[in-house]
Short mmCIF file of C-alpha atoms in Angstrom, two decimals:
data_model
loop_
_atom_site.label_atom_id
_atom_site.label_comp_id
_atom_site.label_asym_id
_atom_site.label_seq_id
_atom_site.Cartn_x
_atom_site.Cartn_y
_atom_site.Cartn_z
CA MET A 1 35.74 -40.08 14.03
CA PHE A 2 32.97 -40.76 11.52
CA SER A 3 30.22 -39.55 13.79
CA PHE A 4 32.18 -36.35 14.40
CA VAL A 5 32.58 -35.76 10.65
CA SER A 6 28.95 -36.45 9.86
CA LYS A 7 27.89 -34.14 12.68
CA ARG A 8 30.03 -31.36 11.22
CA LEU A 9 28.65 -32.00 7.75
CA SER A 10 25.06 -31.81 8.88
CA LEU A 11 25.87 -28.67 10.83
CA MET A 12 27.41 -27.14 7.72
CA MET A 13 24.30 -28.10 5.73
CA MET A 14 22.13 -26.40 8.31
CA THR A 15 24.25 -23.27 8.15
CA LYS A 16 23.94 -23.13 4.40
CA VAL A 17 20.25 -23.74 4.13
CA CYS A 18 18.87 -22.03 7.21
CA CYS A 19 20.81 -18.83 7.62
CA PHE A 20 21.83 -18.09 11.18
CA GLN A 21 21.01 -14.84 12.87
CA ARG A 22 24.65 -14.64 13.84
CA ASN A 23 25.67 -14.37 10.21
CA PHE A 24 24.53 -10.86 9.68
CA SER A 25 24.87 -7.48 11.26
CA SER A 26 26.38 -8.62 14.52
CA ALA A 27 25.26 -5.42 16.21
CA LEU A 28 21.55 -6.28 16.05
CA PRO A 29 20.07 -8.52 18.74
CA PRO A 30 17.94 -11.48 17.69
CA LEU A 31 14.26 -10.97 16.93
CA VAL A 32 11.85 -12.14 19.56
CA PRO A 33 10.18 -15.17 17.98
CA VAL A 34 6.41 -15.42 17.93
CA LYS A 35 4.09 -18.35 17.38
CA LEU A 36 2.16 -18.40 14.14
CA PRO A 37 -1.41 -17.18 14.36
CA SER A 38 -3.90 -20.02 14.52
CA LYS A 39 -6.91 -20.35 12.24
CA MET A 40 -9.19 -17.32 12.23
CA GLU A 41 -6.54 -15.42 14.15
CA THR A 42 -4.97 -12.29 12.77
CA HIS A 43 -1.71 -10.72 13.84
CA PHE A 44 -1.21 -7.06 13.19
CA TRP A 45 2.15 -5.37 13.62
CA TYR A 46 2.85 -1.68 13.29
CA VAL A 47 5.72 0.78 13.54
CA LEU A 48 5.50 4.49 14.20
CA PRO A 49 8.30 6.08 12.13
CA ASP A 50 8.51 9.01 14.52
CA GLU A 51 9.61 6.62 17.26
CA VAL A 52 12.55 5.41 15.20
CA LYS A 53 15.06 8.18 15.58
CA SER A 54 18.45 6.51 15.63
CA GLU A 55 20.42 7.07 12.42
CA SER A 56 22.58 4.06 13.14
CA LEU A 57 19.52 1.85 13.60
CA LEU A 58 18.07 3.10 10.31
CA SER A 59 21.39 2.39 8.67
CA GLN A 60 21.35 -1.16 10.01
CA TYR A 61 17.79 -1.51 8.78
CA SER A 62 18.88 -0.56 5.25
CA GLU A 63 21.29 -3.48 5.32
CA LEU A 64 18.37 -5.89 5.58
CA LEU A 65 17.02 -4.88 2.19
CA SER A 66 17.56 -6.70 -1.07
CA PRO A 67 19.50 -4.89 -3.84
CA ARG A 68 16.26 -4.17 -5.65
CA GLU A 69 14.58 -2.77 -2.55
CA LYS A 70 17.61 -0.57 -1.92
CA LYS A 71 17.44 0.68 -5.49
CA ASN A 72 13.73 1.52 -5.16
CA LEU A 73 14.43 3.37 -1.96
CA TYR A 74 17.26 5.30 -3.59
CA HIS A 75 14.84 6.70 -6.17
CA MET A 76 12.25 7.85 -3.70
CA GLN A 77 11.75 11.49 -2.99
CA GLY A 78 11.00 12.99 0.39
CA ASP A 79 12.68 12.06 3.65
CA GLN A 80 9.53 11.14 5.57
CA PHE A 81 8.31 9.03 2.73
CA LYS A 82 11.65 7.32 2.25
CA LYS A 83 11.81 6.51 5.93
CA SER A 84 8.38 4.95 6.03
CA ALA A 85 9.13 3.02 2.83
CA LEU A 86 12.30 1.66 4.45
CA LEU A 87 10.42 0.73 7.61
CA ALA A 88 7.73 -1.02 5.56
CA ARG A 89 10.31 -3.36 4.05
CA VAL A 90 11.99 -3.88 7.40
CA LEU A 91 8.67 -4.59 9.07
CA VAL A 92 7.59 -7.19 6.56
CA ARG A 93 10.97 -8.94 6.60
CA THR A 94 11.39 -9.01 10.33
CA THR A 95 7.77 -9.96 10.98
CA ILE A 96 7.92 -12.98 8.69
CA ALA A 97 11.32 -13.94 10.09
CA ARG A 98 9.89 -14.01 13.62
CA TYR A 99 7.54 -16.83 12.79
CA GLN A 100 10.31 -19.23 11.78
CA THR A 101 10.50 -20.84 15.18
CA ASN A 102 11.98 -24.12 13.97
CA CYS A 103 14.90 -22.78 12.02
CA GLN A 104 16.14 -19.27 12.45
CA VAL A 105 15.70 -17.17 9.39
CA ASN A 106 17.70 -14.10 8.54
CA PRO A 107 15.23 -11.38 7.54
CA ARG A 108 17.73 -10.33 4.95
CA SER A 109 17.57 -13.68 3.19
CA LEU A 110 13.82 -13.64 2.57
CA LYS A 111 12.80 -13.37 -1.03
CA PHE A 112 9.56 -12.01 -2.33
CA LYS A 113 7.66 -12.47 -5.54
CA LYS A 114 4.34 -11.37 -6.96
CA THR A 115 1.36 -13.44 -8.01
CA ILE A 116 0.24 -13.05 -11.62
CA TYR A 117 -2.15 -10.40 -10.33
CA GLY A 118 0.63 -8.46 -8.67
CA LYS A 119 0.04 -9.34 -5.02
CA PRO A 120 3.30 -9.71 -3.09
CA GLU A 121 4.05 -13.02 -1.38
CA VAL A 122 7.03 -14.83 0.09
CA ASP A 123 9.17 -16.82 -2.30
CA TRP A 124 10.21 -19.80 -0.20
CA GLU A 125 12.33 -21.34 -2.96
CA ASN A 126 15.62 -20.32 -1.54
CA GLY A 127 16.64 -22.99 0.84
CA ASP A 128 13.88 -22.57 3.37
CA LYS A 129 12.13 -25.51 1.82
CA TRP A 130 11.51 -27.52 4.89
CA CYS A 131 10.02 -24.89 7.08
CA PRO A 132 7.65 -22.76 5.04
CA PRO A 133 4.52 -21.93 6.96
CA PRO A 134 1.25 -21.32 5.09
CA LEU A 135 1.67 -17.70 6.01
CA HIS A 136 -0.15 -14.79 4.36
CA PHE A 137 0.74 -11.17 4.83
CA ASN A 138 -0.18 -7.74 3.59
CA ILE A 139 1.39 -4.32 4.18
CA SER A 140 0.13 -0.79 4.18
CA HIS A 141 1.78 2.44 5.17
CA THR A 142 1.42 6.17 5.47
CA SER A 143 4.28 8.49 6.27
CA SER A 144 3.41 8.23 9.95
CA LEU A 145 2.47 4.57 10.41
CA VAL A 146 3.67 1.34 8.84
CA ALA A 147 1.66 -1.85 9.29
CA CYS A 148 1.81 -5.53 8.44
CA GLY A 149 -0.99 -8.04 8.90
CA VAL A 150 -0.38 -11.79 9.10
CA THR A 151 -2.68 -14.79 8.87
CA VAL A 152 -2.29 -18.51 8.32
CA ASN A 153 -4.12 -20.36 5.56
CA VAL A 154 -6.35 -17.48 4.51
CA PRO A 155 -5.62 -14.35 2.46
CA ILE A 156 -5.46 -11.00 4.21
CA GLY A 157 -5.63 -7.40 3.06
CA ILE A 158 -5.03 -4.32 5.21
CA ASP A 159 -5.14 -0.60 4.69
CA VAL A 160 -4.18 2.24 7.00
CA GLU A 161 -4.98 5.88 6.50
CA GLU A 162 -4.37 8.98 8.57
CA LYS A 163 -7.58 10.04 10.28
CA GLN A 164 -6.89 13.63 9.25
CA ARG A 165 -6.46 12.79 5.57
CA ARG A 166 -8.13 15.32 3.31
CA LEU A 167 -9.07 14.82 -0.30
CA LYS A 168 -8.03 17.30 -2.96
CA ASN A 169 -11.25 16.57 -4.82
CA LYS A 170 -14.78 16.98 -3.45
CA ILE A 171 -15.82 13.93 -1.45
CA LEU A 172 -19.18 13.35 -3.09
CA ALA A 173 -17.80 13.92 -6.58
CA PHE A 174 -15.12 11.35 -5.79
CA ALA A 175 -17.62 8.91 -4.30
CA LYS A 176 -19.96 9.27 -7.27
CA ARG A 177 -17.09 8.51 -9.58
CA TYR A 178 -15.61 5.57 -7.69
CA PHE A 179 -17.95 4.17 -5.03
CA SER A 180 -21.15 2.15 -5.38
CA PRO A 181 -24.55 3.87 -5.53
CA ASP A 182 -25.47 2.65 -2.03
CA GLU A 183 -22.27 4.01 -0.60
CA VAL A 184 -22.84 7.36 -2.30
CA LYS A 185 -26.33 7.42 -0.77
CA LEU A 186 -24.90 6.76 2.68
CA LEU A 187 -22.28 9.49 2.38
CA THR A 188 -24.72 11.99 0.89
CA ALA A 189 -27.02 11.52 3.87
CA ILE A 190 -24.33 12.78 6.25
CA SER A 191 -24.79 16.51 6.66
CA ASP A 192 -21.79 17.30 8.85
CA PRO A 193 -18.84 17.68 6.42
CA GLU A 194 -16.31 16.52 8.99
CA ILE A 195 -18.25 13.34 9.81
CA GLN A 196 -18.75 12.81 6.11
CA ARG A 197 -15.02 13.06 5.54
CA GLN A 198 -14.30 10.59 8.35
CA GLU A 199 -16.83 8.11 7.05
CA PHE A 200 -15.36 8.47 3.58
CA ILE A 201 -11.88 7.64 4.81
CA LYS A 202 -13.15 4.65 6.80
CA LEU A 203 -15.00 3.36 3.76
CA TRP A 204 -11.96 3.85 1.59
CA THR A 205 -9.75 1.82 3.92
CA LEU A 206 -12.31 -0.99 4.04
CA LYS A 207 -12.63 -1.10 0.28
CA GLU A 208 -8.88 -1.06 -0.17
CA ALA A 209 -8.41 -3.81 2.38
CA TYR A 210 -10.98 -5.94 0.55
CA VAL A 211 -9.39 -5.47 -2.88
CA LYS A 212 -5.97 -6.22 -1.43
CA ALA A 213 -7.27 -9.35 0.31
CA VAL A 214 -8.87 -10.61 -2.90
CA GLY A 215 -5.46 -9.91 -4.41
CA ARG A 216 -6.40 -9.36 -7.98
CA GLY A 217 -6.11 -5.61 -8.29
CA PHE A 218 -8.76 -3.09 -9.22
CA SER A 219 -9.84 -4.80 -12.41
CA ALA A 220 -11.11 -7.89 -10.58
CA ALA A 221 -13.14 -5.77 -8.22
CA PRO A 222 -13.68 -2.22 -9.46
CA PHE A 223 -14.64 -0.10 -6.50
CA ASN A 224 -18.09 0.73 -7.78
CA THR A 225 -19.12 -2.90 -8.19
CA PHE A 226 -19.21 -3.69 -4.50
CA THR A 227 -20.74 -2.11 -1.43
CA ILE A 228 -19.34 -2.32 2.07
CA ARG A 229 -21.62 -1.60 4.94
CA ALA A 230 -22.15 -2.33 8.58
CA ARG A 231 -24.92 -4.70 9.55
CA VAL A 232 -26.28 -5.10 13.00
CA VAL A 233 -25.93 -8.62 14.33
CA LYS A 234 -28.20 -10.08 16.96
CA MET A 235 -26.13 -11.06 19.95
CA GLY A 236 -28.29 -13.03 22.32
CA GLY A 237 -31.33 -10.93 21.45
CA PHE A 238 -29.72 -7.65 22.46
CA HIS A 239 -29.15 -5.06 19.72
CA HIS A 240 -26.43 -2.47 19.69
CA PHE A 241 -27.00 0.49 17.42
CA ASP A 242 -24.06 2.57 18.36
CA THR A 243 -21.33 1.16 16.19
CA GLN A 244 -18.75 3.34 17.84
CA HIS A 245 -18.93 1.38 21.07
CA SER A 246 -20.26 -1.98 20.15
CA GLU A 247 -18.70 -5.04 18.77
CA ALA A 248 -22.05 -6.20 17.49
CA SER A 249 -22.07 -4.60 14.08
CA GLU A 250 -20.67 -6.77 11.40
CA ILE A 251 -19.14 -5.35 8.25
CA VAL A 252 -20.25 -7.04 5.08
CA VAL A 253 -19.47 -6.71 1.44
CA GLU A 254 -22.05 -7.14 -1.29
CA SER A 255 -21.16 -7.37 -4.91
CA SER A 256 -23.41 -6.16 -7.66
CA ASP A 257 -21.79 -8.68 -10.01
CA ASP A 258 -22.04 -11.58 -7.70
CA PRO A 259 -24.78 -11.11 -5.12
CA GLU A 260 -24.76 -14.42 -3.25
CA ASN A 261 -21.43 -15.99 -3.57
CA LEU A 262 -17.85 -14.80 -3.02
CA THR A 263 -18.65 -11.88 -0.85
CA ARG A 264 -20.00 -13.94 2.02
CA ASN A 265 -16.53 -15.28 2.71
CA TRP A 266 -14.91 -12.10 3.87
CA GLN A 267 -14.58 -10.79 7.37
CA PHE A 268 -13.68 -7.21 8.26
CA ALA A 269 -12.43 -5.18 11.18
CA LEU A 270 -12.12 -1.42 11.37
CA LEU A 271 -9.96 0.09 14.09
CA ASP A 272 -8.86 3.43 15.40
CA LEU A 273 -5.14 2.81 15.68
CA ALA A 274 -2.70 4.76 17.85
CA GLY A 275 -5.21 7.62 17.95
CA SER A 276 -4.01 8.75 14.55
CA HIS A 277 -5.08 6.23 11.95
CA TYR A 278 -7.97 4.17 10.70
CA ALA A 279 -6.91 0.61 10.03
CA ALA A 280 -9.02 -1.83 8.07
CA ILE A 281 -8.38 -5.56 8.02
CA CYS A 282 -10.05 -8.03 5.68
CA ILE A 283 -9.54 -11.78 5.89
CA GLU A 284 -11.17 -14.69 4.19
CA LYS A 285 -13.24 -16.88 6.44
CA GLU A 286 -12.02 -20.42 6.30
CA ASN A 287 -15.35 -22.07 6.74
CA SER A 288 -17.81 -20.26 4.58
CA ALA A 289 -20.67 -22.69 4.96
CA GLY A 290 -23.79 -20.60 5.25
CA GLY A 291 -21.77 -17.48 5.98
CA GLU A 292 -21.95 -17.88 9.73
CA ALA A 293 -22.79 -14.59 11.33
CA GLY A 294 -21.53 -13.46 14.68
CA VAL A 295 -18.06 -15.06 14.69
CA PRO A 296 -15.53 -12.43 15.72
CA MET A 297 -12.08 -11.89 14.21
CA ARG A 298 -9.53 -12.86 16.83
CA LEU A 299 -6.95 -10.13 16.69
CA THR A 300 -3.60 -9.51 18.35
CA VAL A 301 -1.86 -6.19 17.77
CA TRP A 302 1.77 -5.32 18.45
CA LYS A 303 3.53 -2.01 18.24
CA THR A 304 7.16 -2.66 17.41
CA ILE A 305 10.56 -1.20 16.71
CA PRO A 306 12.22 -4.27 15.16
CA PHE A 307 15.16 -5.54 17.22
CA VAL A 308 14.52 -2.91 19.85
CA GLU A 309 11.14 -3.43 21.42
CA ASP A 310 7.82 -5.15 20.91
CA GLU A 311 4.73 -4.16 22.80
CA ARG A 312 1.47 -6.02 22.64
CA VAL A 313 -1.18 -3.29 22.47
CA SER A 314 -4.37 -5.18 21.68
CA GLY A 315 -6.96 -4.42 24.32
CA THR A 316 -5.31 -1.10 25.19
CA GLY A 317 -6.24 2.44 24.22
CA ALA A 318 -3.96 2.17 21.20
CA VAL A 319 -6.46 -0.12 19.48
CA VAL A 320 -10.07 1.01 19.54
CA PRO A 321 -12.55 -1.07 17.53
CA ILE A 322 -14.88 1.02 15.41
CA SER A 323 -16.86 -1.71 13.72
CA GLY A 324 -16.71 -5.33 12.77
CA LEU A 325 -16.88 -8.27 15.12
CA ILE A 326 -13.54 -8.28 16.87
CA LYS A 327 -12.14 -10.16 19.80
CA GLN A 328 -8.82 -8.73 20.89
CA LEU A 329 -6.29 -11.14 22.34
CA MET B 1 28.20 0.68 4.22
CA ALA B 2 25.59 3.16 3.05
CA THR B 3 24.21 5.26 5.85
CA PHE B 4 20.63 6.45 5.85
CA SER B 5 21.68 10.07 5.40
CA ALA B 6 23.75 9.14 2.35
CA ILE B 7 20.72 7.67 0.69
CA THR B 8 18.62 10.75 1.29
CA SER B 9 21.17 13.22 -0.03
CA VAL B 10 21.59 11.88 -3.56
CA ILE B 11 19.76 13.88 -6.19
CA PHE B 12 18.68 12.84 -9.64
CA ALA B 13 19.78 15.63 -11.95
CA PRO B 14 19.06 15.17 -15.67
CA SER B 15 20.85 17.50 -18.05
CA LEU B 16 18.81 20.32 -19.47
CA GLU B 17 20.18 20.86 -22.99
CA PRO B 18 17.42 20.97 -25.57
CA SER B 19 18.21 19.29 -28.85
CA PHE B 20 17.25 20.53 -32.29
CA SER B 21 14.67 17.79 -32.70
CA ASN B 22 12.97 18.90 -29.48
CA ASN B 23 12.35 22.34 -30.93
CA VAL B 24 10.91 20.88 -34.11
CA ILE B 25 8.51 18.75 -32.12
CA ALA B 26 7.58 21.70 -29.97
CA GLU B 27 6.66 23.74 -33.05
CA ARG B 28 4.65 20.99 -34.64
CA THR B 29 2.73 20.27 -31.50
CA SER B 30 2.10 23.92 -30.86
CA ASN B 31 0.36 24.14 -34.25
CA LEU B 32 -1.74 21.12 -33.39
CA LYS B 33 -2.62 22.67 -30.08
CA MET B 34 -3.79 25.84 -31.79
CA ALA B 35 -5.93 23.77 -34.10
CA ILE B 36 -7.59 21.99 -31.21
CA GLY B 37 -8.19 25.25 -29.49
CA GLY B 38 -6.56 27.28 -26.82
CA TRP B 39 -3.00 28.44 -26.66
CA ARG B 40 -1.56 29.29 -23.32
CA LYS B 41 0.90 32.17 -23.45
CA ASN B 42 3.50 30.77 -21.15
CA SER B 43 3.24 27.16 -22.18
CA PHE B 44 6.53 26.75 -24.01
CA PRO B 45 7.28 23.13 -23.22
CA SER B 46 9.39 22.64 -20.14
CA LEU B 47 12.95 21.67 -21.01
CA LYS B 48 13.00 19.08 -18.28
CA THR B 49 10.03 17.16 -19.58
CA ASN B 50 11.27 17.35 -23.16
CA ARG B 51 14.53 15.78 -22.24
CA PHE B 52 12.96 12.31 -22.12
CA CYS B 53 10.19 12.96 -24.55
CA VAL B 54 11.73 13.11 -28.01
CA SER B 55 10.42 9.83 -29.29
CA CYS B 56 7.22 9.56 -27.30
CA SER B 57 3.67 10.11 -28.42
CA ALA B 58 2.35 12.52 -25.80
CA LYS B 59 2.61 16.24 -26.37
CA PRO B 60 4.88 18.16 -24.03
CA GLU B 61 1.92 20.29 -22.95
CA THR B 62 0.07 17.19 -21.83
CA VAL B 63 3.07 15.98 -19.89
CA GLN B 64 3.42 19.42 -18.37
CA LYS B 65 -0.21 19.48 -17.29
CA VAL B 66 0.09 16.02 -15.77
CA CYS B 67 3.15 17.16 -13.85
CA GLU B 68 1.22 20.15 -12.51
CA ILE B 69 -1.64 17.97 -11.34
CA VAL B 70 0.70 15.45 -9.73
CA ARG B 71 2.65 18.19 -8.02
CA ARG B 72 -0.53 19.67 -6.63
CA GLN B 73 -1.99 16.36 -5.50
CA LEU B 74 1.14 15.26 -3.71
CA ALA B 75 1.97 18.74 -2.44
CA LEU B 76 5.53 18.34 -3.70
CA PRO B 77 8.04 20.96 -2.66
CA ALA B 78 9.41 23.10 -5.51
CA GLU B 79 12.81 21.44 -5.37
CA THR B 80 11.39 17.98 -6.13
CA GLU B 81 12.40 16.89 -9.63
CA LEU B 82 9.41 15.96 -11.74
CA THR B 83 9.91 14.51 -15.19
CA SER B 84 7.90 12.39 -17.58
CA GLU B 85 9.60 9.32 -16.19
CA SER B 86 8.74 10.13 -12.60
CA LYS B 87 6.98 7.25 -10.91
CA PHE B 88 4.04 8.19 -8.72
CA SER B 89 4.97 5.63 -6.11
CA ALA B 90 8.49 7.04 -5.84
CA LEU B 91 7.01 10.48 -5.24
CA GLY B 92 5.06 9.28 -2.24
CA ALA B 93 1.70 8.63 -3.90
CA ASP B 94 -0.43 5.97 -2.29
CA SER B 95 -3.44 4.37 -3.96
CA LEU B 96 -5.80 7.14 -2.88
CA ASP B 97 -3.44 9.76 -4.34
CA THR B 98 -3.24 7.86 -7.62
CA VAL B 99 -7.01 7.63 -7.90
CA GLU B 100 -7.31 11.35 -7.08
CA ILE B 101 -4.72 12.15 -9.74
CA VAL B 102 -6.66 10.12 -12.30
CA MET B 103 -9.85 11.90 -11.34
CA SER B 104 -8.21 15.33 -11.67
CA LEU B 105 -6.85 14.31 -15.07
CA GLU B 106 -10.30 13.20 -16.16
CA GLU B 107 -11.72 16.58 -15.21
CA GLU B 108 -8.86 18.51 -16.78
CA PHE B 109 -8.99 16.70 -20.11
CA GLY B 110 -12.68 15.80 -20.24
CA ILE B 111 -12.09 12.04 -20.48
CA GLY B 112 -13.08 8.89 -18.61
CA VAL B 113 -10.45 6.39 -17.52
CA GLU B 114 -11.47 2.77 -17.00
CA GLU B 115 -10.37 1.48 -13.63
CA GLU B 116 -8.24 -1.27 -15.09
CA ASN B 117 -6.35 1.35 -17.07
CA SER B 118 -5.83 3.50 -14.03
CA GLN B 119 -3.90 0.62 -12.50
CA ASN B 120 -1.44 0.88 -15.38
CA ILE B 121 -0.73 4.53 -14.85
CA THR B 122 2.41 4.49 -12.79
CA THR B 123 4.41 7.34 -14.32
CA VAL B 124 3.76 10.81 -15.66
CA GLN B 125 4.50 9.59 -19.19
CA GLU B 126 2.03 6.73 -18.97
CA ALA B 127 -0.66 9.10 -17.76
CA ALA B 128 0.06 11.54 -20.60
CA ASP B 129 0.02 8.79 -23.23
CA LEU B 130 -3.27 7.39 -21.99
CA ILE B 131 -4.83 10.84 -21.86
CA GLU B 132 -3.89 11.57 -25.46
CA LYS B 133 -5.22 8.22 -26.60
CA LEU B 134 -8.53 8.91 -24.87
CA VAL B 135 -8.72 12.49 -26.13
CA GLU B 136 -8.16 11.26 -29.69
CA LYS B 137 -10.78 8.57 -29.30
CA LYS B 138 -13.23 11.12 -28.02
CA ALA B 139 -12.53 13.51 -30.88
CA ALA B 140 -12.97 10.75 -33.47
#
């Protein structure tokens, strides 16, 4: 009798503290769980809003949001934008929930907070105390692609931008105002306006990803105080100069404020994603001794419609490395 | 249970009655504007932007100009409501849009915005207030 009672009690405790999948929205199937990325491994998940057409699915997605997220969404203008904003919240909640392989977590129950610098992170306070992973995430979205990057132990920043994005201002005027002198030089040297525009967008995504990874907003790293550039890396004595096809150009960041130190710790990848977007990923290297060159970022990429389908696309035509040392898994 | 279509169909519709105090402010600021130089013929302050602006520091013309720049940058359709309280992020602006907006405002008003300040510009009103502060500082 006693053992039965204590079993029930502990079961009830479990129910309270680790919310069951069964508890919510009975129509949605469980999320396919995924193992946490290991050290120096990055997981990258993305959703294409155009592939999510079902109104009832979108309605179920809205139910995953917190009251505050719902309120923010309510005030947004523009259907496309609202949809991608909804999917961004759904993606981050479901992605983090997938990694809770020991106790099932309801994506709806996740709470988020911001660091003093304004970077979003998971607030594990609420009852998930005994299974919080040292998980880092970062989101970025356009109206046509929503992405979430995940790492363990090290900070991550990502940025995605439509390849066709056009500036309202003149590119060089913008670069002179916001980018570093070296970057302006590089862009000025490109005579073809279309190539110049593409290189601008790529540079923008890399700079954004870096600032987001550092996590302290613009004021900690104003755009014109650091330069991001590609550097050829010797791989067994054989040089690749065509960054489009090689994985032997490393992306580095150099700070005018801080020439030797912090900037050595960051690793970048730049991808052509789904044929439509540039995606930049920046993670902190765990072992920064001597700023080891030539170690690739181990990257796994999934395209997903949460609760409906997950497709691992790393190594396929959906993910084309542009620069940075990347090893797709 | 809210459906997705229900969320998209709700519209924010502030009332458009001008109050007496709004007109007084409009007159005072129009004199100031003439003193600074340049009076646009059709720049009677928009009723919509005035609605929230009675006790704020920025001139209605400034708010109006900011709205125009934001509307252009984000390519907002005519039916999109734009007021001084409009948040850029709620209008679909990403970080690149915000930086472009700041740059356009700098060119329009002949000012320079420090990057840490540009982080704090999240609404039309905040942009207008900062612009006026910087314009004053420059004139001083």
